[in-house]
GROMACS .gro file of C-alpha atoms in nm:
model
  288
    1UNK     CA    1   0.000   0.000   0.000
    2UNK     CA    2   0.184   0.297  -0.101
    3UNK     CA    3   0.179   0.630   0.149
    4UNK     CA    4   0.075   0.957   0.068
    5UNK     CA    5   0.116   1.126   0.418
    6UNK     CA    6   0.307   1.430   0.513
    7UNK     CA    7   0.387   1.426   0.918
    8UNK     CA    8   0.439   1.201   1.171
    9UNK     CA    9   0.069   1.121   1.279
   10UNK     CA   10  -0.049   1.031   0.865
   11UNK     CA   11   0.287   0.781   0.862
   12UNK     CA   12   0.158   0.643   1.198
   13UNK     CA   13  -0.218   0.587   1.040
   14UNK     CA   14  -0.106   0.456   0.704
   15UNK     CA   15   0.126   0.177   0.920
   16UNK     CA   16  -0.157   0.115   1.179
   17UNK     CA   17  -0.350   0.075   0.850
   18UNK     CA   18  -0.054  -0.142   0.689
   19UNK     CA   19  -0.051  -0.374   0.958
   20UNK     CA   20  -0.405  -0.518   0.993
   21UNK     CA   21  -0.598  -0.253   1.047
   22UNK     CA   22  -0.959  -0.170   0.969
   23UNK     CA   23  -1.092  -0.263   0.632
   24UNK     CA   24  -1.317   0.005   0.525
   25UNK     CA   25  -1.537  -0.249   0.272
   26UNK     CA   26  -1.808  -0.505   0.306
   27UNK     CA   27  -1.576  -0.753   0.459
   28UNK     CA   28  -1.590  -0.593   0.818
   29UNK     CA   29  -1.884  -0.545   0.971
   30UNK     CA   30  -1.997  -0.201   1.088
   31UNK     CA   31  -1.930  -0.235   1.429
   32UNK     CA   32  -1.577  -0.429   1.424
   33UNK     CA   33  -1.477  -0.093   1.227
   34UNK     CA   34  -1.589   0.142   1.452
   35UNK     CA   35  -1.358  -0.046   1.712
   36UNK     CA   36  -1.093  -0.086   1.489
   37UNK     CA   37  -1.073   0.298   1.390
   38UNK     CA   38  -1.098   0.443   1.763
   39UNK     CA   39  -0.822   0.222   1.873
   40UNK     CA   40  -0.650   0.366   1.583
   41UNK     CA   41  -0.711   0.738   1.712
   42UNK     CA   42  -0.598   0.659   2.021
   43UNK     CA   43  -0.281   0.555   1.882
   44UNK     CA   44  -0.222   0.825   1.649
   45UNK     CA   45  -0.330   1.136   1.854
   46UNK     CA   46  -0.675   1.319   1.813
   47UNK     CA   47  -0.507   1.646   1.731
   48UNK     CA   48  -0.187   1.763   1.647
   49UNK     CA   49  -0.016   1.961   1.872
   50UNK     CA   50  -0.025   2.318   1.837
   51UNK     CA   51   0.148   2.430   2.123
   52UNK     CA   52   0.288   2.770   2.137
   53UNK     CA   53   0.685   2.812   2.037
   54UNK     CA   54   0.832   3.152   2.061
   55UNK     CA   55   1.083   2.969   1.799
   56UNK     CA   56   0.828   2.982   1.546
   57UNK     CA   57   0.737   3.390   1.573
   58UNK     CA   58   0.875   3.555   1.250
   59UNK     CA   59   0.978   3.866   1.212
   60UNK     CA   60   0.802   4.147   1.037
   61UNK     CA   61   0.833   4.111   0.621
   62UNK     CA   62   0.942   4.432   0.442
   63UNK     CA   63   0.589   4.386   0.253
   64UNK     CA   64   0.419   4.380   0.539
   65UNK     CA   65   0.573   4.661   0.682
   66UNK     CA   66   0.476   4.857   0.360
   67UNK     CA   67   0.118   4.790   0.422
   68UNK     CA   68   0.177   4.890   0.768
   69UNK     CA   69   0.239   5.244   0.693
   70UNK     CA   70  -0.048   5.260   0.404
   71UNK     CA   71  -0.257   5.178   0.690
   72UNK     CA   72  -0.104   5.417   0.969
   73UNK     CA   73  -0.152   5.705   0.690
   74UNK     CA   74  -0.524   5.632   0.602
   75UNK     CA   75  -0.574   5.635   0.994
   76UNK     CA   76  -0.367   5.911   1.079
   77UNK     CA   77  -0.603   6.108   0.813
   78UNK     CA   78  -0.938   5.994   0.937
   79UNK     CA   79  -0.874   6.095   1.277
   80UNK     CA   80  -0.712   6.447   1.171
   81UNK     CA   81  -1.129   6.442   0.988
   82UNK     CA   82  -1.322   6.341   1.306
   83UNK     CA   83  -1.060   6.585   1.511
   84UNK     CA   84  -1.178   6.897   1.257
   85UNK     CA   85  -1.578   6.800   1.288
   86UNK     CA   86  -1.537   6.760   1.666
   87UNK     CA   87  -1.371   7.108   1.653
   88UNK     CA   88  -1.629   7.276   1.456
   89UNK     CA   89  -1.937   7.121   1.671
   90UNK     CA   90  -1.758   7.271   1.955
   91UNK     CA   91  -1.698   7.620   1.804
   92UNK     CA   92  -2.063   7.606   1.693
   93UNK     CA   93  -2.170   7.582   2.067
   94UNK     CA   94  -1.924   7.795   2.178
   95UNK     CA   95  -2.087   8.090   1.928
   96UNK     CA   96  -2.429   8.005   2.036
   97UNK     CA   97  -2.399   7.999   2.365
   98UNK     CA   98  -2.228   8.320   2.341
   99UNK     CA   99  -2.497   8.491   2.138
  100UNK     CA  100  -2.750   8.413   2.409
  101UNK     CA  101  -2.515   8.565   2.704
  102UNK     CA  102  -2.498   8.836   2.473
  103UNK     CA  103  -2.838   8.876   2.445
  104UNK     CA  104  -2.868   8.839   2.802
  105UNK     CA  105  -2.629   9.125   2.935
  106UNK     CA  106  -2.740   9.367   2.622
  107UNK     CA  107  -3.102   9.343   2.767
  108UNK     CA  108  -2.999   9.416   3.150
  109UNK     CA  109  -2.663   9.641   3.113
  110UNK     CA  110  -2.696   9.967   2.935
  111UNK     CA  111  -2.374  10.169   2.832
  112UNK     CA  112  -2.402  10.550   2.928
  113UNK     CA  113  -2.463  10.814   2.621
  114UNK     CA  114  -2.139  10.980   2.701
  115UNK     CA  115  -1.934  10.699   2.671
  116UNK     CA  116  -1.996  10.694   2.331
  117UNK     CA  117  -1.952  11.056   2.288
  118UNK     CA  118  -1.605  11.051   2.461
  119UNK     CA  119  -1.545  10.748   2.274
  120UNK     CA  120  -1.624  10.904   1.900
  121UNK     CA  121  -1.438  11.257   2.011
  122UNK     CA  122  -1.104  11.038   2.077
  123UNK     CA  123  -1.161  10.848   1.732
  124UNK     CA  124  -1.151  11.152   1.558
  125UNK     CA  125  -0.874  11.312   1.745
  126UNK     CA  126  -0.638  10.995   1.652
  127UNK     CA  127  -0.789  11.024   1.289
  128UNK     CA  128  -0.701  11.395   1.261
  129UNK     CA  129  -0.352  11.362   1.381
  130UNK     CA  130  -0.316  11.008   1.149
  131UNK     CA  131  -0.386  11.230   0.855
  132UNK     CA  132  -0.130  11.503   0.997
  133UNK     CA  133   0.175  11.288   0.977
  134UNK     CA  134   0.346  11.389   1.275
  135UNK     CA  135   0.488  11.199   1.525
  136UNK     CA  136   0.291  11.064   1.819
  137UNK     CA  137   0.320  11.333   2.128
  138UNK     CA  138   0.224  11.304   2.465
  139UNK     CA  139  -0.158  11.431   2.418
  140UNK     CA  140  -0.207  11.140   2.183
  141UNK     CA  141  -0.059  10.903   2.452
  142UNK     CA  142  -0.333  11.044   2.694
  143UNK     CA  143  -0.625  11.035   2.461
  144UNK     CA  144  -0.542  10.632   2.400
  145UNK     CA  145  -0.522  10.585   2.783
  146UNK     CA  146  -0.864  10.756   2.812
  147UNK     CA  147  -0.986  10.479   2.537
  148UNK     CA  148  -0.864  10.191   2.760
  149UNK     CA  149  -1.011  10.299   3.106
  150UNK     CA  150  -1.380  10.322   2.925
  151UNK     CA  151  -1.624  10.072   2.950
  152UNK     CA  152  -1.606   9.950   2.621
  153UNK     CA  153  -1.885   9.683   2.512
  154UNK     CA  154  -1.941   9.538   2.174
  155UNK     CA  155  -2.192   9.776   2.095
  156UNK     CA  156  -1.973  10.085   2.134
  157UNK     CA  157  -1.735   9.864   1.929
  158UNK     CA  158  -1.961   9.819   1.607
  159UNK     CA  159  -2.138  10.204   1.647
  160UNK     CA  160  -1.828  10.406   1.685
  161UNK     CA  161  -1.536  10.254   1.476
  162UNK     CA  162  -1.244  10.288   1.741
  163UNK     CA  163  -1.113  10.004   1.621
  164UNK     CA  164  -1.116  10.018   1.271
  165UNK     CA  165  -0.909  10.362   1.323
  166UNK     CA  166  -0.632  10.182   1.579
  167UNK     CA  167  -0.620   9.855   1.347
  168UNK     CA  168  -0.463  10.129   1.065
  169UNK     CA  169  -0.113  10.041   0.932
  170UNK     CA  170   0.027  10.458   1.119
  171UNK     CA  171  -0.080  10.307   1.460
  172UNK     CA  172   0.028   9.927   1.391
  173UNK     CA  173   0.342  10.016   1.270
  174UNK     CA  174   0.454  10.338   1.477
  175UNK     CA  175   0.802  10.384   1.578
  176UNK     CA  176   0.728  10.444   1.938
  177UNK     CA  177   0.718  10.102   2.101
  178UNK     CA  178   0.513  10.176   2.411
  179UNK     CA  179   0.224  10.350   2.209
  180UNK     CA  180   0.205  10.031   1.912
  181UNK     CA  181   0.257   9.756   2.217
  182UNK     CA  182  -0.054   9.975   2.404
  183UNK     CA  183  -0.212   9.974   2.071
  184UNK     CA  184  -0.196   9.621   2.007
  185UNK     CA  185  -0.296   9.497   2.348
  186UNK     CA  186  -0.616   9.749   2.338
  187UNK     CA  187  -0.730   9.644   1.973
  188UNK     CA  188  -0.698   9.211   2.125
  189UNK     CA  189  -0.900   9.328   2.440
  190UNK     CA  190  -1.191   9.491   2.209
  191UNK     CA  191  -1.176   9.168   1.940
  192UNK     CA  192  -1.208   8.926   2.199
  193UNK     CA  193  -1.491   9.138   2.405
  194UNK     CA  194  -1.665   9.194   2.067
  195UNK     CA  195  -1.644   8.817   2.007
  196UNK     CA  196  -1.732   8.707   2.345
  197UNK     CA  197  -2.066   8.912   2.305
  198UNK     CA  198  -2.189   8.851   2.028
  199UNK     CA  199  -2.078   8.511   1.928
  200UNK     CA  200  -1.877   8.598   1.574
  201UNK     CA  201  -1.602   8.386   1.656
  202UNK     CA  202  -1.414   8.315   1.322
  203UNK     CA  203  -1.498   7.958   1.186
  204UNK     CA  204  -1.221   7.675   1.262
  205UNK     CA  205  -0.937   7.635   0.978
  206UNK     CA  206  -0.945   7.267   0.867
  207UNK     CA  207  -0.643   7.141   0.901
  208UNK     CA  208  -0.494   6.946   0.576
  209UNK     CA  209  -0.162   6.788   0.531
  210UNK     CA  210   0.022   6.681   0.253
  211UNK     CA  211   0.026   6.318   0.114
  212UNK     CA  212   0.407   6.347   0.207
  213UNK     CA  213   0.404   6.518   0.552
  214UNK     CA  214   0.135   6.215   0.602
  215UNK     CA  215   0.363   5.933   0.533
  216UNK     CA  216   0.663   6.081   0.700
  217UNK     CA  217   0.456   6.056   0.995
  218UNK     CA  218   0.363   5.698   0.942
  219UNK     CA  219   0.688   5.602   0.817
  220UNK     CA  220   0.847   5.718   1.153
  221UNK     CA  221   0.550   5.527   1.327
  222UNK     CA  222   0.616   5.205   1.166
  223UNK     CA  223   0.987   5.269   1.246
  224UNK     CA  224   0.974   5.304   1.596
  225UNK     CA  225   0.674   4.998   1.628
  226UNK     CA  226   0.930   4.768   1.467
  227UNK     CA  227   1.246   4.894   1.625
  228UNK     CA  228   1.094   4.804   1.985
  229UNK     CA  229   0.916   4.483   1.846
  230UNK     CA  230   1.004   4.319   1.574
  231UNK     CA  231   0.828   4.019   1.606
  232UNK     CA  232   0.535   3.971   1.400
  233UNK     CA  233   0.301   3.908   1.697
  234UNK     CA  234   0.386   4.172   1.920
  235UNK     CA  235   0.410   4.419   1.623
  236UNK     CA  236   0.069   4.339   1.491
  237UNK     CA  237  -0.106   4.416   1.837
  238UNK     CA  238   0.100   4.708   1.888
  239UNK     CA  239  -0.009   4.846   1.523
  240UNK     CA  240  -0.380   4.745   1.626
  241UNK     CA  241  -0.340   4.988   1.947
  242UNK     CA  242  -0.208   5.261   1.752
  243UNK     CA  243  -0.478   5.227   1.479
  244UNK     CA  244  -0.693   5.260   1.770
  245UNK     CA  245  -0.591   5.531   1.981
  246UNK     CA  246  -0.664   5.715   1.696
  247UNK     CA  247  -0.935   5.631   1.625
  248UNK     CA  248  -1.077   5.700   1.987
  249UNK     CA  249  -0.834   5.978   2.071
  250UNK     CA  250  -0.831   6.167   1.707
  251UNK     CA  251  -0.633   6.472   1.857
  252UNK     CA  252  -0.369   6.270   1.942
  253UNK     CA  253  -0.332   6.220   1.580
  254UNK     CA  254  -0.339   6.592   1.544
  255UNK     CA  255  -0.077   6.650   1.821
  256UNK     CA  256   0.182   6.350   1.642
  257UNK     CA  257   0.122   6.580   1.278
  258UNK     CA  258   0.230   6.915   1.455
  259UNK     CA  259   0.501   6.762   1.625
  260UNK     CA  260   0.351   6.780   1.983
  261UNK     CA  261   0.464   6.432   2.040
  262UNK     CA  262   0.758   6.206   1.895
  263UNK     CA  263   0.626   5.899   1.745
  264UNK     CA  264   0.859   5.731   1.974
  265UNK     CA  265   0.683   5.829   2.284
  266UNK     CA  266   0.343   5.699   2.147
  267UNK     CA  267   0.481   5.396   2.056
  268UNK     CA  268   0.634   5.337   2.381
  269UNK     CA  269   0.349   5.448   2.584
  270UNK     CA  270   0.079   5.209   2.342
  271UNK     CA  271   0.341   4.885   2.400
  272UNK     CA  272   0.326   4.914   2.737
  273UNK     CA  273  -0.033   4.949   2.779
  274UNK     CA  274  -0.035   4.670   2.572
  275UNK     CA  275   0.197   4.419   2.779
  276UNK     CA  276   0.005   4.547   3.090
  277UNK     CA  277  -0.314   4.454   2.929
  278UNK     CA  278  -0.139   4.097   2.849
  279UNK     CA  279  -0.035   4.031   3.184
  280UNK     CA  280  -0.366   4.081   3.353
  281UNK     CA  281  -0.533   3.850   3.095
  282UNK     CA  282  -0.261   3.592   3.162
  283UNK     CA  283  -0.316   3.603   3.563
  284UNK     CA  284  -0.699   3.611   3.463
  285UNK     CA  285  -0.651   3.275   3.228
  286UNK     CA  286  -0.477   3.153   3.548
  287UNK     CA  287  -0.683   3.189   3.833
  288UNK     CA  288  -0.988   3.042   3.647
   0.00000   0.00000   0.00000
C-alpha cells in the first residue's frame, strides 16, 4: 500500500493501516470498524499539537511593513477628519452659547450716552492727527489711555469705529514702542470682548496635510513599532493599538502631525499598555 502522508501522525495511520488494520469495505462489519478505527485514534493522537513556540514567531516582512504604513496614513487622516468635525461642533456651541449671554447682558446692562460721545471725540482726534503725519506726542498718549479705562462693550465697538481707526497700518506700525505695544494689546481686548458678546467667533481652519508630511509621519510610526518589536506578533497588536488610539483619541493624531509628540513616545506608551493589558489577561486565564 503505497503512502501519501506528510507528518508524523499520517505515517503512523497509514502503518496502523498497513498492519491489519480496519478494512473500510463489506468484509468488516460495521461495528468491528468502529472499534478498529478508535483504537486507531488513540494511537495516532486526536489532534496535532499546536502548542505555542516563541521559535516559530517571524519577524516582520518588508511587505508587510509597507502595508503597515499605508494603513497608519489612512488612519492618521481619518482621525485628523473626526478631530476637525469635533472642533467645529464645539466652536458652533461655543458661538451660540455666546450669542444668548450676549443677548442676556445687552437686555440688562446699558452703556451711558457719554461713553460713546467721549469714545467718537477720541476716534476723531487719533484720525485727525493720522492724517497730519506727525509723530505721536504726549496728548495722543493720553487720549489712548482715556480709550482703555472706558467701559467698552461690543456695541460701542460696532457704532463708533475705534477700532477700525487703531487697526490702521500709522498706529500698527509706529516707531514708538510703548504707544504700538498699548495699541496692540487694546485692539486684542476689544476683538475678543466683541467676540465674546456677540458670538462671531471666526470659523475653525481645517487642518490638511500633505500626502508626504502624512507618510513621514507613518513612516516614523512604523519605524519606531518595529524597532521596539520586531516580532510579527507583538508588532501586529502594537499596530492594532495605535490604529486605535486614533481612532478613539483623534487629537492625538493631530498633536503627532504638529510635532507635539515624537512617534517614539506613542509607541512606547501604546506597548506598554499593551503588555500590561497581556499580563492581567494571563493572571486572569490563570486563576480560572
Amino acid at each position: 500500500m503505497s503512502f501519501y502522508g506528510t507528518d508524523a501522525a499520517e505515517k503512523s495511520a497509514s502503518k496502523v493501516v498497513q498492519q491489519g488494520g480496519p478494512k473500510l469495505d463489506s468484509s468488516w462489519k460495521l461495528d468491528r470498524q468502529l472499534k478498529a478505527l478508535a483504537a486507531c485514534e488513540t494511537k495516532v493522537g486526536k489532534t496535532d499539537d499546536l502548542t505555542f513556540k516563541e521559535s516559530s514567531i517571524k519577524d516582520v516582512t518588508d511587505r508587510g511593513r509597507g502595508q503597515v504604513v499605508e494603513a497608519l496614513m489612512e488612519a492618521l487622516e481619518k482621525a485628523i477628519n473626526i478631530a476637525d468635525e469635533e472642533t467645529r461642533r464645539l466652536a458652533l456651541v461655543d458661538r451660540q452659547m455666546a450669542k444668548n449671554l450676549a443677548g442676556s447682558s445687552q437686555s440688562s446692562s446699558q452703556v451711558p450716552k457719554h461713553v460713546y460721545d467721549e469714545v467718537k471725540s477720541h476716534r476723531e482726534a487719533l484720525a485727525r492727527f493720522r492724517k497730519s503725519g506727525r509723530t505721536v506726542d504726549q496728548p495722543i498718549a493720553e487720549c489712548l489711555a482715556q480709550l482703555g479705562r472706558l467701559p467698552i462693550d461690543a456695541r460701542v465697538l460696532k457704532e463708533t469705529k475705534v477700532a477700525l481707526e487703531l487697526n490702521h497700518e500709522f498706529w500698527r506700525k509706529s516707531p514708538e514702542t510703548a504707544v504700538r505695544n498699548y495699541i496692540t494689546e487694546l485692539v486684542t481686548e476689544w476683538k475678543n470682548k466683541f467676540r465674546a458678546e456677540t458670538g462671531n467667533y471666526p470659523e475653525p481652519k481645517k487642518k490638511v496635510y500633505s500626502q508626504r508630511a502624512l507618510k513621514n509621519t507613518a513612516t516614523d510610526l512604523e519605524g519606531a513599532a518595529y524597532n521596539r518589536v520586531p516580532r510579527l506578533l507583538e508588532y501586529q497588536q502594537v499596530i492594532k493599538a495605535i490604529l486605535t488610539r486614533f481612532l478613539e483619541a483623534p487629537k492625538q493624531a493631530v498633536g503627532i502631525m504638529e510635532g507635539g509628540r515624537s512617534s517614539e513616545s506613542v509607541v512606547k506608551d501604546v506597548h506598554a499598555e499593551w503588555m500590561l493589558m497581556s499580563r492581567q489577561m494571563q493572571a486572569k486565564r490563570q486563576r480560572i
